[in-house]
Short mmCIF file of N, CA and C in Angstrom, two decimals:
data_model
loop_
_atom_site.label_atom_id
_atom_site.label_comp_id
_atom_site.label_asym_id
_atom_site.label_seq_id
_atom_site.Cartn_x
_atom_site.Cartn_y
_atom_site.Cartn_z
N MET A 1 -9.93 16.49 9.71
CA MET A 1 -9.24 15.38 10.77
C MET A 1 -9.53 14.44 10.41
N ALA A 2 -8.18 13.89 10.97
CA ALA A 2 -7.85 12.31 10.56
C ALA A 2 -8.64 11.57 11.84
N SER A 3 -8.93 10.40 10.84
CA SER A 3 -9.92 9.15 11.57
C SER A 3 -9.22 9.22 13.04
N GLU A 4 -10.45 8.84 13.77
CA GLU A 4 -9.56 8.13 14.84
C GLU A 4 -9.22 6.43 15.23
N ASN A 5 -9.93 5.99 14.44
CA ASN A 5 -8.93 4.82 13.90
C ASN A 5 -8.40 4.35 13.50
N ALA A 6 -7.14 5.22 13.14
CA ALA A 6 -6.17 5.24 12.24
C ALA A 6 -4.82 4.09 12.76
N SER A 7 -4.48 3.26 11.80
CA SER A 7 -3.55 2.24 11.86
C SER A 7 -2.14 3.07 12.37
N ASP A 8 -0.65 2.23 12.38
CA ASP A 8 0.47 2.77 12.22
C ASP A 8 0.56 3.15 10.84
N THR A 9 -0.01 3.64 10.12
CA THR A 9 0.67 4.12 9.05
C THR A 9 -0.16 5.30 9.10
N SER A 10 -0.56 6.15 10.04
CA SER A 10 -0.72 7.68 9.90
C SER A 10 0.44 8.33 11.30
N SER A 11 1.34 8.75 10.29
CA SER A 11 2.86 9.52 11.21
C SER A 11 2.98 10.26 9.60
N VAL A 12 3.37 11.73 10.06
CA VAL A 12 4.22 12.66 9.63
C VAL A 12 5.15 11.84 8.68
N ASN A 13 5.06 10.74 8.80
CA ASN A 13 6.17 10.45 7.76
C ASN A 13 5.62 9.01 6.71
N THR A 14 4.46 9.77 6.77
CA THR A 14 4.03 8.41 5.35
C THR A 14 2.99 9.46 4.80
N HIS A 15 2.28 9.16 3.86
CA HIS A 15 1.84 10.17 2.51
C HIS A 15 0.77 8.73 2.02
N VAL A 16 0.12 9.08 1.43
CA VAL A 16 -0.92 8.51 0.42
C VAL A 16 -0.96 9.14 -1.04
N ILE A 17 -0.69 8.38 -1.83
CA ILE A 17 -0.80 9.10 -3.34
C ILE A 17 -2.05 8.34 -4.11
N LEU A 18 -3.37 9.21 -4.61
CA LEU A 18 -3.89 8.36 -4.90
C LEU A 18 -3.11 8.62 -7.31
N LEU A 19 -3.19 7.58 -7.67
CA LEU A 19 -2.46 7.65 -8.76
C LEU A 19 -3.46 7.46 -9.92
N ALA A 20 -4.14 8.55 -10.50
CA ALA A 20 -4.79 8.32 -12.33
C ALA A 20 -4.29 8.42 -13.19
N HIS A 21 -5.09 8.05 -14.53
CA HIS A 21 -4.54 8.11 -15.27
C HIS A 21 -3.89 9.37 -15.75
N GLY A 22 -4.83 10.71 -15.72
CA GLY A 22 -4.37 11.75 -16.35
C GLY A 22 -5.10 11.99 -17.99
N SER A 23 -5.44 13.22 -17.55
CA SER A 23 -5.75 13.96 -18.92
C SER A 23 -5.46 15.30 -19.13
N ARG A 24 -5.84 15.78 -20.23
CA ARG A 24 -5.95 17.17 -20.31
C ARG A 24 -7.24 17.57 -20.18
N ASP A 25 -7.92 17.32 -19.75
CA ASP A 25 -9.96 17.72 -19.56
C ASP A 25 -9.69 18.66 -18.07
N ALA A 26 -9.54 20.03 -17.69
CA ALA A 26 -9.79 20.80 -16.28
C ALA A 26 -10.74 19.65 -15.41
N ASN A 27 -12.46 19.00 -16.11
CA ASN A 27 -13.06 19.04 -15.43
C ASN A 27 -12.74 16.86 -15.39
N TRP A 28 -12.05 16.49 -15.95
CA TRP A 28 -11.71 15.73 -15.46
C TRP A 28 -10.68 15.40 -14.39
N LEU A 29 -9.99 16.51 -14.37
CA LEU A 29 -9.16 16.59 -13.48
C LEU A 29 -9.56 16.78 -12.45
N ASP A 30 -10.32 18.23 -11.99
CA ASP A 30 -11.52 17.98 -10.73
C ASP A 30 -12.21 17.12 -10.26
N ALA A 31 -12.56 16.15 -11.17
CA ALA A 31 -13.25 15.06 -10.34
C ALA A 31 -12.24 14.47 -9.03
N PHE A 32 -10.42 14.00 -9.61
CA PHE A 32 -10.23 13.86 -8.57
C PHE A 32 -9.43 14.89 -7.09
N SER A 33 -9.62 16.33 -7.82
CA SER A 33 -8.96 16.97 -6.80
C SER A 33 -10.23 17.18 -5.50
N ASP A 34 -11.87 16.99 -6.20
CA ASP A 34 -12.57 17.47 -5.43
C ASP A 34 -12.97 15.87 -4.81
N GLY A 35 -12.83 15.22 -5.08
CA GLY A 35 -12.88 14.08 -4.48
C GLY A 35 -12.10 13.86 -3.66
N LEU A 36 -10.64 14.00 -3.48
CA LEU A 36 -9.57 14.02 -2.48
C LEU A 36 -10.12 15.16 -1.21
N LYS A 37 -10.00 16.20 -1.85
CA LYS A 37 -10.94 17.16 -0.93
C LYS A 37 -12.26 16.02 0.22
N GLN A 38 -12.92 15.63 -0.59
CA GLN A 38 -13.95 14.38 0.30
C GLN A 38 -13.82 13.57 1.36
N MET A 39 -12.70 13.79 0.46
CA MET A 39 -12.14 12.29 1.39
C MET A 39 -10.72 12.67 2.41
N GLN A 40 -9.64 13.63 2.21
CA GLN A 40 -8.85 13.40 3.21
C GLN A 40 -9.23 13.88 4.95
N PRO A 41 -10.47 14.44 5.24
CA PRO A 41 -10.69 14.72 6.41
C PRO A 41 -10.59 13.05 6.99
N LEU A 42 -11.20 12.21 6.14
CA LEU A 42 -11.43 10.76 6.68
C LEU A 42 -10.06 9.52 6.82
N LEU A 43 -9.28 10.70 6.35
CA LEU A 43 -7.89 9.54 5.65
C LEU A 43 -7.03 9.87 7.04
N ALA A 44 -6.13 8.73 7.74
CA ALA A 44 -5.28 8.76 8.61
C ALA A 44 -4.36 9.24 8.38
N SER A 45 -3.44 9.27 6.95
CA SER A 45 -2.58 10.07 6.53
C SER A 45 -2.81 11.04 5.41
N PRO A 46 -1.63 12.74 5.75
CA PRO A 46 -1.92 12.94 4.39
C PRO A 46 -2.37 12.95 2.67
N ALA A 47 -2.94 12.98 2.18
CA ALA A 47 -2.61 12.41 0.74
C ALA A 47 -2.87 13.67 -0.46
N SER A 48 -1.74 12.62 -1.92
CA SER A 48 -2.49 13.41 -2.65
C SER A 48 -2.82 12.90 -3.99
N VAL A 49 -3.02 13.98 -5.11
CA VAL A 49 -3.78 13.15 -6.42
C VAL A 49 -2.10 13.07 -7.33
N ALA A 50 -1.65 11.86 -7.70
CA ALA A 50 -0.71 11.85 -8.75
C ALA A 50 -1.51 11.74 -10.49
N PHE A 51 -0.82 11.82 -11.24
CA PHE A 51 -1.27 11.50 -12.44
C PHE A 51 0.24 11.36 -13.34
N MET A 52 -0.64 9.99 -13.50
CA MET A 52 0.69 9.68 -14.92
C MET A 52 1.45 9.76 -15.93
N GLU A 53 0.44 10.26 -16.49
CA GLU A 53 0.25 11.52 -18.15
C GLU A 53 -0.95 12.39 -18.19
N LEU A 54 0.06 13.51 -18.98
CA LEU A 54 -1.03 14.30 -19.54
C LEU A 54 -1.82 15.34 -18.39
N ALA A 55 -0.98 15.43 -17.65
CA ALA A 55 -1.03 16.48 -16.51
C ALA A 55 -0.71 16.47 -15.11
N SER A 56 -0.58 17.62 -14.35
CA SER A 56 0.37 17.29 -13.27
C SER A 56 0.01 17.64 -12.14
N PRO A 57 -0.17 17.10 -10.93
CA PRO A 57 1.50 16.91 -10.85
C PRO A 57 1.36 15.27 -10.69
N SER A 58 2.60 15.09 -11.58
CA SER A 58 3.01 13.43 -11.30
C SER A 58 3.77 12.40 -10.21
N LEU A 59 3.49 11.52 -10.51
CA LEU A 59 4.06 10.75 -8.65
C LEU A 59 5.56 11.33 -8.21
N GLN A 60 6.93 11.37 -10.13
CA GLN A 60 7.48 11.52 -9.34
C GLN A 60 7.33 12.74 -8.65
N ASP A 61 6.60 13.69 -8.93
CA ASP A 61 6.84 15.22 -8.87
C ASP A 61 6.24 15.14 -6.90
N ILE A 62 5.06 14.55 -6.30
CA ILE A 62 4.66 14.19 -5.47
C ILE A 62 5.56 13.75 -4.52
N VAL A 63 6.41 12.27 -5.17
CA VAL A 63 7.45 12.07 -4.08
C VAL A 63 8.43 12.97 -4.11
N ASN A 64 8.77 13.37 -4.76
CA ASN A 64 9.98 14.59 -4.71
C ASN A 64 10.29 15.16 -3.34
N ALA A 65 8.60 15.96 -3.54
CA ALA A 65 8.21 17.42 -2.54
C ALA A 65 8.04 16.18 -1.35
N GLN A 66 7.78 15.28 -1.07
CA GLN A 66 7.10 15.00 0.26
C GLN A 66 8.53 14.31 0.80
N ALA A 67 9.14 13.77 0.12
CA ALA A 67 10.76 13.27 0.20
C ALA A 67 11.46 14.61 1.17
N LYS A 68 11.24 15.71 0.24
CA LYS A 68 11.79 16.38 1.21
C LYS A 68 11.92 17.05 2.42
N LEU A 69 10.58 17.11 2.58
CA LEU A 69 9.56 17.05 3.31
C LEU A 69 10.22 16.32 4.69
N GLY A 70 10.81 15.14 4.97
CA GLY A 70 10.91 13.83 5.72
C GLY A 70 10.42 12.98 5.97
N VAL A 71 9.32 12.65 4.34
CA VAL A 71 7.92 11.71 3.96
C VAL A 71 9.17 10.41 3.44
N GLU A 72 9.38 9.30 4.37
CA GLU A 72 10.00 8.41 4.08
C GLU A 72 8.76 6.73 3.28
N ARG A 73 7.28 6.83 3.91
CA ARG A 73 6.65 5.98 3.31
C ARG A 73 5.70 6.67 2.49
N PHE A 74 5.38 5.68 1.46
CA PHE A 74 4.61 6.37 0.51
C PHE A 74 3.29 4.98 0.18
N TYR A 75 2.66 4.99 0.13
CA TYR A 75 1.52 4.35 -0.31
C TYR A 75 0.90 5.13 -1.42
N VAL A 76 0.70 4.36 -2.53
CA VAL A 76 0.76 4.38 -3.75
C VAL A 76 -0.57 3.46 -4.32
N ILE A 77 -1.80 3.98 -4.53
CA ILE A 77 -3.45 3.79 -4.49
C ILE A 77 -3.89 4.42 -5.96
N PRO A 78 -3.77 2.67 -6.66
CA PRO A 78 -3.89 2.51 -8.19
C PRO A 78 -5.55 3.12 -8.47
N MET A 79 -6.22 4.55 -9.13
CA MET A 79 -7.16 4.76 -9.38
C MET A 79 -7.36 4.18 -11.02
N PHE A 80 -6.98 2.92 -11.19
CA PHE A 80 -7.69 1.97 -12.46
C PHE A 80 -8.54 0.51 -12.02
N PHE A 81 -9.21 0.22 -12.73
CA PHE A 81 -10.78 -0.66 -12.66
C PHE A 81 -9.26 -2.18 -12.81
N ALA A 82 -7.87 -2.23 -13.58
CA ALA A 82 -7.55 -3.38 -13.45
C ALA A 82 -6.30 -2.74 -13.75
N ALA A 83 -5.72 -4.54 -13.63
CA ALA A 83 -3.62 -4.80 -13.83
C ALA A 83 -3.30 -4.33 -14.83
N GLY A 84 -3.25 -3.53 -16.00
CA GLY A 84 -3.06 -3.50 -16.91
C GLY A 84 -1.23 -2.52 -17.30
N LYS A 85 -0.72 -2.62 -18.69
CA LYS A 85 0.79 -2.23 -19.03
C LYS A 85 1.46 -0.78 -17.95
N HIS A 86 0.51 0.27 -17.41
CA HIS A 86 0.78 1.13 -16.56
C HIS A 86 1.20 0.45 -15.44
N LEU A 87 0.13 -0.58 -15.02
CA LEU A 87 0.02 -1.10 -13.58
C LEU A 87 1.68 -2.24 -12.98
N LEU A 88 1.33 -2.83 -14.35
CA LEU A 88 2.91 -3.98 -14.57
C LEU A 88 3.57 -3.52 -14.51
N GLU A 89 3.86 -2.64 -15.54
CA GLU A 89 5.14 -2.63 -16.44
C GLU A 89 5.62 -0.99 -16.11
N ASP A 90 4.58 -0.04 -16.00
CA ASP A 90 5.48 1.80 -16.03
C ASP A 90 5.58 2.00 -14.45
N ILE A 91 4.20 1.76 -14.05
CA ILE A 91 4.48 2.13 -12.23
C ILE A 91 5.61 1.50 -11.38
N PRO A 92 5.66 0.12 -11.39
CA PRO A 92 7.09 -0.51 -10.51
C PRO A 92 8.14 0.24 -11.31
N ALA A 93 8.46 0.24 -12.37
CA ALA A 93 9.77 0.90 -12.85
C ALA A 93 9.77 2.31 -12.92
N MET A 94 9.09 3.37 -12.56
CA MET A 94 8.91 4.87 -11.48
C MET A 94 9.16 4.69 -9.91
N ILE A 95 8.73 3.60 -9.35
CA ILE A 95 9.01 3.34 -8.01
C ILE A 95 10.28 3.34 -8.22
N ARG A 96 10.81 2.11 -8.91
CA ARG A 96 12.02 1.43 -8.77
C ARG A 96 13.32 2.67 -8.53
N ASP A 97 12.92 3.59 -9.45
CA ASP A 97 13.70 5.27 -10.33
C ASP A 97 13.49 5.62 -8.83
N LEU A 98 11.88 5.83 -8.39
CA LEU A 98 12.39 6.79 -7.26
C LEU A 98 12.94 6.52 -6.21
N GLU A 99 12.87 5.22 -5.58
CA GLU A 99 13.41 4.32 -4.58
C GLU A 99 15.18 4.92 -4.77
N ALA A 100 15.34 4.23 -6.11
CA ALA A 100 16.89 4.78 -6.11
C ALA A 100 17.56 5.92 -5.67
N LEU A 101 16.56 7.31 -6.41
CA LEU A 101 16.80 8.35 -5.98
C LEU A 101 16.43 8.75 -4.36
N HIS A 102 15.91 8.04 -3.79
CA HIS A 102 15.91 8.83 -2.70
C HIS A 102 16.06 7.77 -1.93
N SER A 103 17.18 6.87 -1.46
CA SER A 103 17.75 6.01 -0.83
C SER A 103 17.30 6.01 0.88
N SER A 104 16.26 6.61 1.27
CA SER A 104 15.14 7.01 2.83
C SER A 104 14.05 6.57 2.59
N ILE A 105 13.51 6.63 1.45
CA ILE A 105 12.39 5.91 1.53
C ILE A 105 11.99 4.95 0.90
N SER A 106 10.72 4.88 1.12
CA SER A 106 10.00 3.38 0.54
C SER A 106 8.48 3.39 0.09
N ILE A 107 8.23 3.21 -1.07
CA ILE A 107 6.51 2.79 -1.45
C ILE A 107 6.54 1.96 -2.27
N GLN A 108 5.33 1.52 -1.47
CA GLN A 108 3.93 0.63 -2.05
C GLN A 108 3.48 0.95 -3.03
N LEU A 109 3.03 -0.19 -3.56
CA LEU A 109 1.45 -0.16 -4.82
C LEU A 109 0.76 -0.96 -4.13
N GLY A 110 -0.26 -0.69 -4.34
CA GLY A 110 -1.79 -1.43 -3.61
C GLY A 110 -2.08 -1.57 -4.82
N ASP A 111 -3.50 -2.47 -5.06
CA ASP A 111 -4.12 -2.91 -6.43
C ASP A 111 -4.75 -1.76 -6.67
N PRO A 112 -5.58 -2.16 -8.31
CA PRO A 112 -6.25 -1.39 -8.55
C PRO A 112 -7.69 -1.14 -8.17
N ILE A 113 -8.45 -0.01 -7.74
CA ILE A 113 -9.47 -0.38 -6.98
C ILE A 113 -10.33 -0.81 -7.69
N GLY A 114 -10.55 -1.45 -8.58
CA GLY A 114 -10.97 -2.82 -9.39
C GLY A 114 -11.41 -3.71 -8.44
N LYS A 115 -10.21 -4.28 -8.37
CA LYS A 115 -9.99 -5.87 -7.59
C LYS A 115 -10.73 -5.78 -5.99
N ASP A 116 -10.86 -4.74 -5.65
CA ASP A 116 -11.96 -4.55 -4.19
C ASP A 116 -13.26 -4.41 -4.73
N LEU A 117 -13.54 -6.25 -4.02
CA LEU A 117 -15.42 -6.13 -4.16
C LEU A 117 -16.05 -5.40 -3.86
N ASP A 118 -15.21 -4.35 -2.32
CA ASP A 118 -16.36 -3.45 -2.28
C ASP A 118 -16.38 -2.06 -3.10
N PHE A 119 -15.93 -1.86 -3.92
CA PHE A 119 -15.99 -0.74 -4.76
C PHE A 119 -17.46 -0.98 -6.01
N TRP A 120 -17.23 -2.67 -6.24
CA TRP A 120 -18.33 -3.07 -7.08
C TRP A 120 -19.63 -3.38 -6.22
N THR A 121 -19.84 -2.98 -5.17
CA THR A 121 -21.08 -3.22 -4.12
C THR A 121 -21.22 -1.63 -4.11
N PHE A 122 -20.59 -1.08 -3.64
CA PHE A 122 -20.80 0.67 -3.97
C PHE A 122 -21.04 0.49 -5.46
N LEU A 123 -20.92 0.79 -6.38
CA LEU A 123 -21.03 0.53 -7.80
C LEU A 123 -22.26 0.33 -7.33
N ALA A 124 -22.96 -0.71 -7.96
CA ALA A 124 -24.42 -0.63 -7.63
C ALA A 124 -25.18 -0.26 -6.65
N HIS A 125 -25.18 0.16 -5.46
CA HIS A 125 -25.45 1.10 -5.06
C HIS A 125 -25.77 2.52 -5.76
N GLN A 126 -24.67 2.82 -6.00
CA GLN A 126 -25.22 3.88 -6.70
C GLN A 126 -25.74 4.04 -7.52
N ILE A 127 -25.42 2.76 -9.22
CA ILE A 127 -26.29 2.74 -9.82
C ILE A 127 -27.80 3.10 -9.73
N ASP A 128 -28.25 1.89 -8.59
CA ASP A 128 -29.66 1.89 -7.93
C ASP A 128 -29.85 3.06 -7.64
N ASN A 129 -29.34 3.54 -6.91
CA ASN A 129 -30.33 4.66 -6.31
C ASN A 129 -29.89 6.06 -6.53
N GLN A 130 -28.66 6.47 -7.51
CA GLN A 130 -28.83 8.06 -7.69
C GLN A 130 -28.75 7.56 -9.18
N TRP A 131 -27.57 6.55 -9.93
CA TRP A 131 -27.66 7.28 -11.43
C TRP A 131 -28.75 6.89 -12.44
N LEU A 132 -29.21 5.58 -11.92
CA LEU A 132 -30.41 5.35 -12.78
C LEU A 132 -31.63 6.18 -12.51
N PRO A 133 -32.33 6.11 -11.03
CA PRO A 133 -33.63 7.23 -10.89
C PRO A 133 -33.03 8.40 -11.43
N SER A 134 -31.69 8.83 -11.73
CA SER A 134 -31.54 10.47 -12.16
C SER A 134 -31.84 10.41 -13.66
N MET A 135 -31.16 9.58 -14.08
CA MET A 135 -31.36 9.17 -15.76
C MET A 135 -32.59 9.03 -16.40
N GLU A 136 -33.81 8.36 -15.32
CA GLU A 136 -35.27 7.88 -15.65
C GLU A 136 -35.59 9.54 -15.45
N ALA A 137 -35.47 10.08 -14.58
CA ALA A 137 -36.05 11.53 -14.44
C ALA A 137 -35.89 12.45 -15.46
N ALA A 138 -33.95 12.79 -15.94
CA ALA A 138 -34.03 13.45 -16.90
C ALA A 138 -35.25 13.34 -18.23
N ALA A 139 -34.87 11.67 -18.27
CA ALA A 139 -35.95 11.15 -19.93
C ALA A 139 -37.23 11.04 -20.09
N LYS A 140 -37.81 11.48 -18.70
CA LYS A 140 -39.35 11.97 -18.57
C LYS A 140 -39.59 13.08 -18.98
N LYS A 141 -38.65 14.26 -18.65
CA LYS A 141 -38.46 15.55 -19.00
C LYS A 141 -38.78 15.84 -20.50
N PRO A 142 -40.19 16.79 -21.05
CA PRO A 142 -40.09 17.32 -22.23
C PRO A 142 -38.86 17.24 -22.96
N ASP A 143 -39.03 17.43 -24.28
CA ASP A 143 -37.13 18.17 -24.39
C ASP A 143 -37.49 19.68 -24.88
N SER A 144 -36.82 20.45 -24.34
CA SER A 144 -37.24 22.04 -24.16
C SER A 144 -37.12 22.19 -25.70
N ALA A 145 -36.07 21.81 -26.45
CA ALA A 145 -35.00 22.22 -27.64
C ALA A 145 -36.34 22.08 -28.94
N ALA A 146 -36.95 20.45 -28.90
CA ALA A 146 -38.19 20.60 -29.59
C ALA A 146 -38.91 21.38 -29.66
N ALA A 147 -39.88 22.34 -28.27
CA ALA A 147 -40.34 23.44 -28.70
C ALA A 147 -40.77 24.06 -29.51
#
């Protein structure tokens, strides 16, 4: 169920796309699909994961499929820490091509997640409260291979 606090972006004509780089490794890809499953009930709009390369679906695949269903507004959230060549050149070119192909749609490209200070606050919390304690506990366990 979508958030009760949905803004005016909540509409059957709106779709959020989490855009990641891509990998051939299924475990890497699963992290994004699992994350989306966790997030979707909290989001005001439907969402998908797309990949730049090495995996599918691509940004083009998602936009083409959703545009056929009548979606007119797309919000692309780059799952990147900072803006490099992909965010400065490649993705804007893809967006221009898609908007030219589908004259009735608009695609907004957001900032990379690393630009959001709350992301870094979350990361610090996870390091101190989950990852370090877990790694410290693992380091204290006797190595069963040495026995």
